[in-house]
Each structure stands twice: as structure tokens, then as C-alpha cells.
mmCIF file of C-alpha atoms in Angstrom:
data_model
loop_
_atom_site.group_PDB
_atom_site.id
_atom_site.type_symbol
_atom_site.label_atom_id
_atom_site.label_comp_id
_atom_site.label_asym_id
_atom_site.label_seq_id
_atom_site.Cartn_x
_atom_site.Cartn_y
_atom_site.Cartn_z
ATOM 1 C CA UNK A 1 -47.838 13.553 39.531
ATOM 2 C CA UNK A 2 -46.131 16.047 37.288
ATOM 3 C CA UNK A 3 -45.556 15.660 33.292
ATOM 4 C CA UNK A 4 -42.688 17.957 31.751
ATOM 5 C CA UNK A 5 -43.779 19.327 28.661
ATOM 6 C CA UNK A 6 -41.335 20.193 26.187
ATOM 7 C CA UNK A 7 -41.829 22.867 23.279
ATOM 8 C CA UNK A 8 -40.392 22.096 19.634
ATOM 9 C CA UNK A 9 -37.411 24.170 17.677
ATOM 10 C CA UNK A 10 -38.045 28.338 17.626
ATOM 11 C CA UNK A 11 -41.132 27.668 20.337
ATOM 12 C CA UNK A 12 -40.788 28.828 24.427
ATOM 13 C CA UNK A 13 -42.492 27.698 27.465
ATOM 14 C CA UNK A 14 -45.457 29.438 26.168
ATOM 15 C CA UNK A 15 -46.340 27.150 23.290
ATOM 16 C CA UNK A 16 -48.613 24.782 24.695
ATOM 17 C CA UNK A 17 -50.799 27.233 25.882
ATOM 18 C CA UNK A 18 -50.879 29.395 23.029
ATOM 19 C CA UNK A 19 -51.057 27.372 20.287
ATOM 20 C CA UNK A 20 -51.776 23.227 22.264
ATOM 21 C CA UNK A 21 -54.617 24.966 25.238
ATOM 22 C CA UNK A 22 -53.295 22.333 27.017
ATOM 23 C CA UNK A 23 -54.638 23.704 30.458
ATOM 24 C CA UNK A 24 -57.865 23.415 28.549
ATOM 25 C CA UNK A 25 -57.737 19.576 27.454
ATOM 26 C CA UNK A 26 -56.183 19.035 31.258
ATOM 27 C CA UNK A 27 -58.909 20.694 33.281
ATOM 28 C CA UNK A 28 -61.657 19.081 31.197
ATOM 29 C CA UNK A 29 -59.752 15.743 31.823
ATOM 30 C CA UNK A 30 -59.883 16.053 34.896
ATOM 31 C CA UNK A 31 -63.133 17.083 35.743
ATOM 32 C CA UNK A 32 -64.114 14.256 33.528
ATOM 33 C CA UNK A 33 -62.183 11.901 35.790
ATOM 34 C CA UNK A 34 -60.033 10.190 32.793
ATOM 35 C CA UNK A 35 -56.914 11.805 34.047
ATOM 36 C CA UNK A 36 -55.322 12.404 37.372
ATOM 37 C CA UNK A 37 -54.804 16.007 38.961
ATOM 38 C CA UNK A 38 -51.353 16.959 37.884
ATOM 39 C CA UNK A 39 -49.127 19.531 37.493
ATOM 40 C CA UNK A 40 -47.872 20.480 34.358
ATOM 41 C CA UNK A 41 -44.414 21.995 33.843
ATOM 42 C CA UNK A 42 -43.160 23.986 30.637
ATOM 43 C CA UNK A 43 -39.357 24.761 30.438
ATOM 44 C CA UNK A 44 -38.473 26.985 27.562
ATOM 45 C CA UNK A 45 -35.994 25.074 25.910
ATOM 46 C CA UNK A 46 -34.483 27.858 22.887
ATOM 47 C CA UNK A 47 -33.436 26.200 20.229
ATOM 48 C CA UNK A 48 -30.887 23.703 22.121
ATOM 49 C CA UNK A 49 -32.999 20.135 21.375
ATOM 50 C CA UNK A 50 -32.221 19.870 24.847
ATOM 51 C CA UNK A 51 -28.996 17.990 25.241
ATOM 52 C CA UNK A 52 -25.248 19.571 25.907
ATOM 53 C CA UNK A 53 -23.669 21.750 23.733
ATOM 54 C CA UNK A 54 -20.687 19.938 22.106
ATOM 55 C CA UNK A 55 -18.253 23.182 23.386
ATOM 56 C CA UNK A 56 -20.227 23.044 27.370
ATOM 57 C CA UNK A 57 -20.915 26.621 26.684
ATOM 58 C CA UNK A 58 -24.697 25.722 27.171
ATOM 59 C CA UNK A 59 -25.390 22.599 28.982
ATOM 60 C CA UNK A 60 -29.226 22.373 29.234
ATOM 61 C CA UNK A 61 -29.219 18.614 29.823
ATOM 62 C CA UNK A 62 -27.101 19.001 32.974
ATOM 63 C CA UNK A 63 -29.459 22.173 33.916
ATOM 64 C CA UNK A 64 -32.371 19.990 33.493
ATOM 65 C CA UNK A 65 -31.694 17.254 35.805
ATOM 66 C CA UNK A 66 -29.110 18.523 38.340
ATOM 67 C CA UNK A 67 -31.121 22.145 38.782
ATOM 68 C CA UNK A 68 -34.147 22.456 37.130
ATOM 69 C CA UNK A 69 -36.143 19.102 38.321
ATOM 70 C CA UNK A 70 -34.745 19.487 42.165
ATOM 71 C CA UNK A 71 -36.265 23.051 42.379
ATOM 72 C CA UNK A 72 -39.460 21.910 40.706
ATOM 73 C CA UNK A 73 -40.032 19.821 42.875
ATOM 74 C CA UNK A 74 -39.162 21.490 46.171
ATOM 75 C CA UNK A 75 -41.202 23.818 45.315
ATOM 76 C CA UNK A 76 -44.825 22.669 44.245
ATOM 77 C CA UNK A 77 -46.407 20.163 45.849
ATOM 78 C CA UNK A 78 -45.359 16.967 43.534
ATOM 79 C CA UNK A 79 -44.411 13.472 44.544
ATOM 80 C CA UNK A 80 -40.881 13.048 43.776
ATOM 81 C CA UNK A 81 -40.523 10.019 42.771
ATOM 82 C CA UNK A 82 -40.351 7.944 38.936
ATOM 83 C CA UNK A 83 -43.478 6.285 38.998
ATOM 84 C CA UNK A 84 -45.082 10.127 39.268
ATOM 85 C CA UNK A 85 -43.037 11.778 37.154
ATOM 86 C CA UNK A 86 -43.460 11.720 32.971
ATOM 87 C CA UNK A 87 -42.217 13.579 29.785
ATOM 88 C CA UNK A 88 -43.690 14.849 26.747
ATOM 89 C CA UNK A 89 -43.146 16.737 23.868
ATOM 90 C CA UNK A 90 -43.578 17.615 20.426
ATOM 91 C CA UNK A 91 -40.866 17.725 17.522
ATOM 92 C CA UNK A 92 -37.605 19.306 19.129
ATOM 93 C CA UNK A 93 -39.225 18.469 22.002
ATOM 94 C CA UNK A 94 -40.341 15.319 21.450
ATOM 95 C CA UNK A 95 -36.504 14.381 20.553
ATOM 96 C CA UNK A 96 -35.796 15.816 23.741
ATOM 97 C CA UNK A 97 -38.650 13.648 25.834
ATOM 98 C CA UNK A 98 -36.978 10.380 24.306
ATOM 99 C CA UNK A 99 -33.464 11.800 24.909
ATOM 100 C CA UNK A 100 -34.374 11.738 28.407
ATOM 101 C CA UNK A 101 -36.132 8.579 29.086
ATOM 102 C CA UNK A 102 -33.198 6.565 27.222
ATOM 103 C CA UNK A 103 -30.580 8.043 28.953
ATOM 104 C CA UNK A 104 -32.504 8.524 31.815
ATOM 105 C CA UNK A 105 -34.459 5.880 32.678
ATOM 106 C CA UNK A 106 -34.953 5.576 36.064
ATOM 107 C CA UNK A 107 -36.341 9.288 36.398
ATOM 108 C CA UNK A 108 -39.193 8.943 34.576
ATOM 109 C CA UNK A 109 -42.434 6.284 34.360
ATOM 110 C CA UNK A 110 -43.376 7.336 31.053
ATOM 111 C CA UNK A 111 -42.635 9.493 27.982
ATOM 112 C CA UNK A 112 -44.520 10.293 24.755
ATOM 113 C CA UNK A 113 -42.435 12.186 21.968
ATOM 114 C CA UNK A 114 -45.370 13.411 19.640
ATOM 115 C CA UNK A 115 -44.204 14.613 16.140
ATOM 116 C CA UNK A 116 -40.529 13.708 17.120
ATOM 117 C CA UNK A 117 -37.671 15.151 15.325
ATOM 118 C CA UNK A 118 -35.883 11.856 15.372
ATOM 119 C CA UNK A 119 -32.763 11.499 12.733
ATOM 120 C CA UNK A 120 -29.993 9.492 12.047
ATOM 121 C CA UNK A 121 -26.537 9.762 10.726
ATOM 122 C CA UNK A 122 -27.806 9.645 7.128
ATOM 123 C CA UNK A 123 -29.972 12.694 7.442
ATOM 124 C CA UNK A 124 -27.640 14.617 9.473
ATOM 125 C CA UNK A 125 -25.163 13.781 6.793
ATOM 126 C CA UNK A 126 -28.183 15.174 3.578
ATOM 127 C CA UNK A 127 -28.597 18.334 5.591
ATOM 128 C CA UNK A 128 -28.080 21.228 3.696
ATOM 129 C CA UNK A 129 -24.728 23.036 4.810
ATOM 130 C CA UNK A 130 -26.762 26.534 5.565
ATOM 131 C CA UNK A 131 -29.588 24.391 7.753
ATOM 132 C CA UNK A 132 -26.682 22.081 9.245
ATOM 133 C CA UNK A 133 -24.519 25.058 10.455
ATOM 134 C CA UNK A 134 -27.834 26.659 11.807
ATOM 135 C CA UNK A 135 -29.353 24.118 13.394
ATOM 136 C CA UNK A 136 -26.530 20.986 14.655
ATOM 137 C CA UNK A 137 -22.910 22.413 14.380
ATOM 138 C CA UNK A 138 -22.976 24.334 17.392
ATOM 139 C CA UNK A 139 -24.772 21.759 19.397
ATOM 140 C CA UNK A 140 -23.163 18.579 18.451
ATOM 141 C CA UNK A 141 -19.725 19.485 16.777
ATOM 142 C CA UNK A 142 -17.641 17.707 14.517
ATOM 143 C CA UNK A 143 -15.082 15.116 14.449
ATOM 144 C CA UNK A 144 -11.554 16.281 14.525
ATOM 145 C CA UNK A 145 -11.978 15.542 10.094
ATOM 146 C CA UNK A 146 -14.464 18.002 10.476
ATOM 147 C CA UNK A 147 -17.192 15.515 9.513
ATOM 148 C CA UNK A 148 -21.007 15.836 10.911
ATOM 149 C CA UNK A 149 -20.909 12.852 12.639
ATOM 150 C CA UNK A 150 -19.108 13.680 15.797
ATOM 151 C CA UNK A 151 -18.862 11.542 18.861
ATOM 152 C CA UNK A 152 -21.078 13.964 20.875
ATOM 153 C CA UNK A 153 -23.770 13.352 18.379
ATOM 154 C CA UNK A 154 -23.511 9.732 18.083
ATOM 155 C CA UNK A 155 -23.728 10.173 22.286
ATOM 156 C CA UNK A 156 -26.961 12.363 21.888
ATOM 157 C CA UNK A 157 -28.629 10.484 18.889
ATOM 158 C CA UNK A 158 -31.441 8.670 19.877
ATOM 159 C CA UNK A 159 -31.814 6.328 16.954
ATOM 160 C CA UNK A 160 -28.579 5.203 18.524
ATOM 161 C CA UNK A 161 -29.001 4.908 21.610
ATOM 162 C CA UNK A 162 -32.217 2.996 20.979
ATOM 163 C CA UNK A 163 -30.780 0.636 18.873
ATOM 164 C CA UNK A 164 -27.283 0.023 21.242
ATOM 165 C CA UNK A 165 -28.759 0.756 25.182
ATOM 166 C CA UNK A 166 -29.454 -2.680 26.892
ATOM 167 C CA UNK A 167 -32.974 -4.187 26.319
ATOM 168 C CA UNK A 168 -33.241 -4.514 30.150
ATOM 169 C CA UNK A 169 -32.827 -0.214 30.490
ATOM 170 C CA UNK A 170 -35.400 0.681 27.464
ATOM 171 C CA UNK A 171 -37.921 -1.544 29.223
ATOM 172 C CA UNK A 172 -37.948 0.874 32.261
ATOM 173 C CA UNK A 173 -40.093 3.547 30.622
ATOM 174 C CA UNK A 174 -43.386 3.219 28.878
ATOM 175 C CA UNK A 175 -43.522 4.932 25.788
ATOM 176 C CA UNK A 176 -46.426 6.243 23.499
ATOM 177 C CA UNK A 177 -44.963 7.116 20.052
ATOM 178 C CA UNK A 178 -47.414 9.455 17.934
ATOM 179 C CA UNK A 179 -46.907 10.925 14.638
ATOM 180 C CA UNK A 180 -48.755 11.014 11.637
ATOM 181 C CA UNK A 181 -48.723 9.556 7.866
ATOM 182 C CA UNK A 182 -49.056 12.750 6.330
ATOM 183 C CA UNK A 183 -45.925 14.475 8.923
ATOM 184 C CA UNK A 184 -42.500 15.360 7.568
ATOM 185 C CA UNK A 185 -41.322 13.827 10.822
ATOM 186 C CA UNK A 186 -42.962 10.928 9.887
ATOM 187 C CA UNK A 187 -39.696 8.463 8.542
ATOM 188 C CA UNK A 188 -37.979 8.915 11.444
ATOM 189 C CA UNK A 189 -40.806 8.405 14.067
ATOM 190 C CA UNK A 190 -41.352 4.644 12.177
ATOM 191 C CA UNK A 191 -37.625 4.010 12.105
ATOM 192 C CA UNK A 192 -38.236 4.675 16.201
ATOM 193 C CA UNK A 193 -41.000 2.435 16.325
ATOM 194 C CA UNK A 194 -39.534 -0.235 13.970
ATOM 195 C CA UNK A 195 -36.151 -0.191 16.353
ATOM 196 C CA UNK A 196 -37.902 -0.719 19.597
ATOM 197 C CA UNK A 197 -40.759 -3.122 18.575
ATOM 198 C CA UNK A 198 -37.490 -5.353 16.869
ATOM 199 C CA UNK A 199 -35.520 -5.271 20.618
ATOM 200 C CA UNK A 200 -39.548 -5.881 22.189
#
């Protein structure tokens, strides 16, 4: 089985093991027997929350799935298939893990954003315009108004697309949803959870 870990906004590929030790909470997992020998891959994602650039100048999503996954797995010895195959991933990345699964159901068995920067319309529309123009104009655009809420966002948005993709295709994956009380994240991550638990 492999799980695709995904680093969150001004991290790289070497997060997890820097600051997570995740080969440490892996190999004692295993040894213990409570989790399956796996192999554990860690893209370095920048700072593109890992969806399409609104221009295509940078079109990770597309690199992902048509480049990145097909040499993965012709490469290590993993069992190509959906039911072996998760996501995970924390903040940015944790957007990008339910990204993924909603829009891609049928690649993966499970996903489990941790921490997720999740946002909606409203909050995209509060941002700041110095943290907007860093962070989302380049990546999602603007409507031909020049307002925030673009149609390449509204396509990317996972609030969204959970509350508007068929009951039938958000039943394919198995999610685990984890953020805490006390996280910044936190409204967002419970809008998530209140969304999918109302379409069961």
C-alpha cells in the first residue's frame, strides 16, 4: 500500500521527517503490527495548495496524477490499485488531500486532511489584499470584474465541491477529518465536517 503525504504552505517534501518523524511513528507501527508495511511518499508541493494555476503556467494537479503517481508506482514495489492507495496531509496539504479524493475519487481508498486549510468564498473574500495577492491571486485568478471569486476557484474550492458533488461520488472515499478546538484552522475543518455528516 502506499499513502501520499502532503506538506502544508512554505513546507517541502522534507517536513514530515523533520519536524512529523513520521518514519519513526511508521516503523514502530509496524513492528507493533497495528499498521501495514507501506510506503510512504512525500512530494514537495511549494506553495501551490496543489491544484492548477488559474494562468496553466504551473499545473501541479495535472503533474500529480498524469506524471507523478504513474512513475511512483512503476518504480517501487506498490500495488497499483485504489483500495491500496491513500492521501494525507496537513494544512495546505490537508486542502490538497481532500482536493484530491473529491475530485478524484476513484484513485484513492482513503484520505485524512489533518489541520486542513479549508475556506470558503466568505473568507477568501475577508482576506487581506497583501495576504490575498500573496497567497490566492496567482493560483486561482479573478473573474473578468476582477472579483476574488473566480470560476477556477469555485472549481478548486472544496467547501464547494463537498457541498454540490453527488452523494453517490463522496461516498467512494473514507475520510478521517482531524483538527483541533484550539486550531486557527479550526472553523473551516467543522464547516467540512458539518457539510458531509448533513449529505451522510
Amino acid at each position: 500500500p502506499v499513502v501520499y503525504l502532503l506538506h502544508g504552505y512554505t513546507d517541502n517534501e522534507t517536513a514530515w521527517i523533520q519536524f512529523g518523524t513520521v518514519q519513526h511513528s511508521v516503523d514502530k507501527g509496524i513492528a507493533a503490527g497495528t499498521i501495514a508495511p507501506m510506503v510512504i511518499v512525500m512530494p514537495d508541493a511549494g506553495v501551490t495548495f496543489y491544484v492548477n494555476e488559474a494562468s496553466g503556467n504551473m499545473n501541479y494537479e495535472d503533474m500529480f496524477f498524469k506524471e507523478f503517481i504513474p512513475f511512483i508506482e512503476s518504480n517501487y514495489k506498490i500495488r497499483a490499485k485504489k483500495e491500496f492507495r491513500g492521501i494525507c496531509g496537513l494544512s495546505m496539504g490537508g486542502y490538497g488531500t481532500m482536493l484530491y479524493a473529491l475530485k478524484h475519487p476513484d484513485m484513492f481508498a482513503a484520505a485524512a486532511p489533518l489541520s486542513a486549510a479549508f475556506f470558503d468564498e466568505d473568507y477568501l473574500n475577508n482576506m487581506s489584499e497583501d495576504q490575498y495577492n500573496t497567497m490566492m491571486k496567482k493560483l486561482y485568478g479573478q473573474d473578468t470584474e476582477g472579483e476574488r471569486i473566480s470560476r477556477h476557484f469555485m472549481e478548486n474550492n472544496v467547501i464547494h465541491l463537498a457541498r454540490t458533488l453527488p452523494e453517490e461520488s463522496l461516498k467512494k472515499v473514507r475520510y478521517y477529518i482531524d483538527c483541533g478546538d484550539e486550531d486557527f484552522l479550526y472553523k473551516g475543518n467543522a464547516m467540512m465536517w458539518t457539510i458531509l455528516m448533513d449529505r451522510k
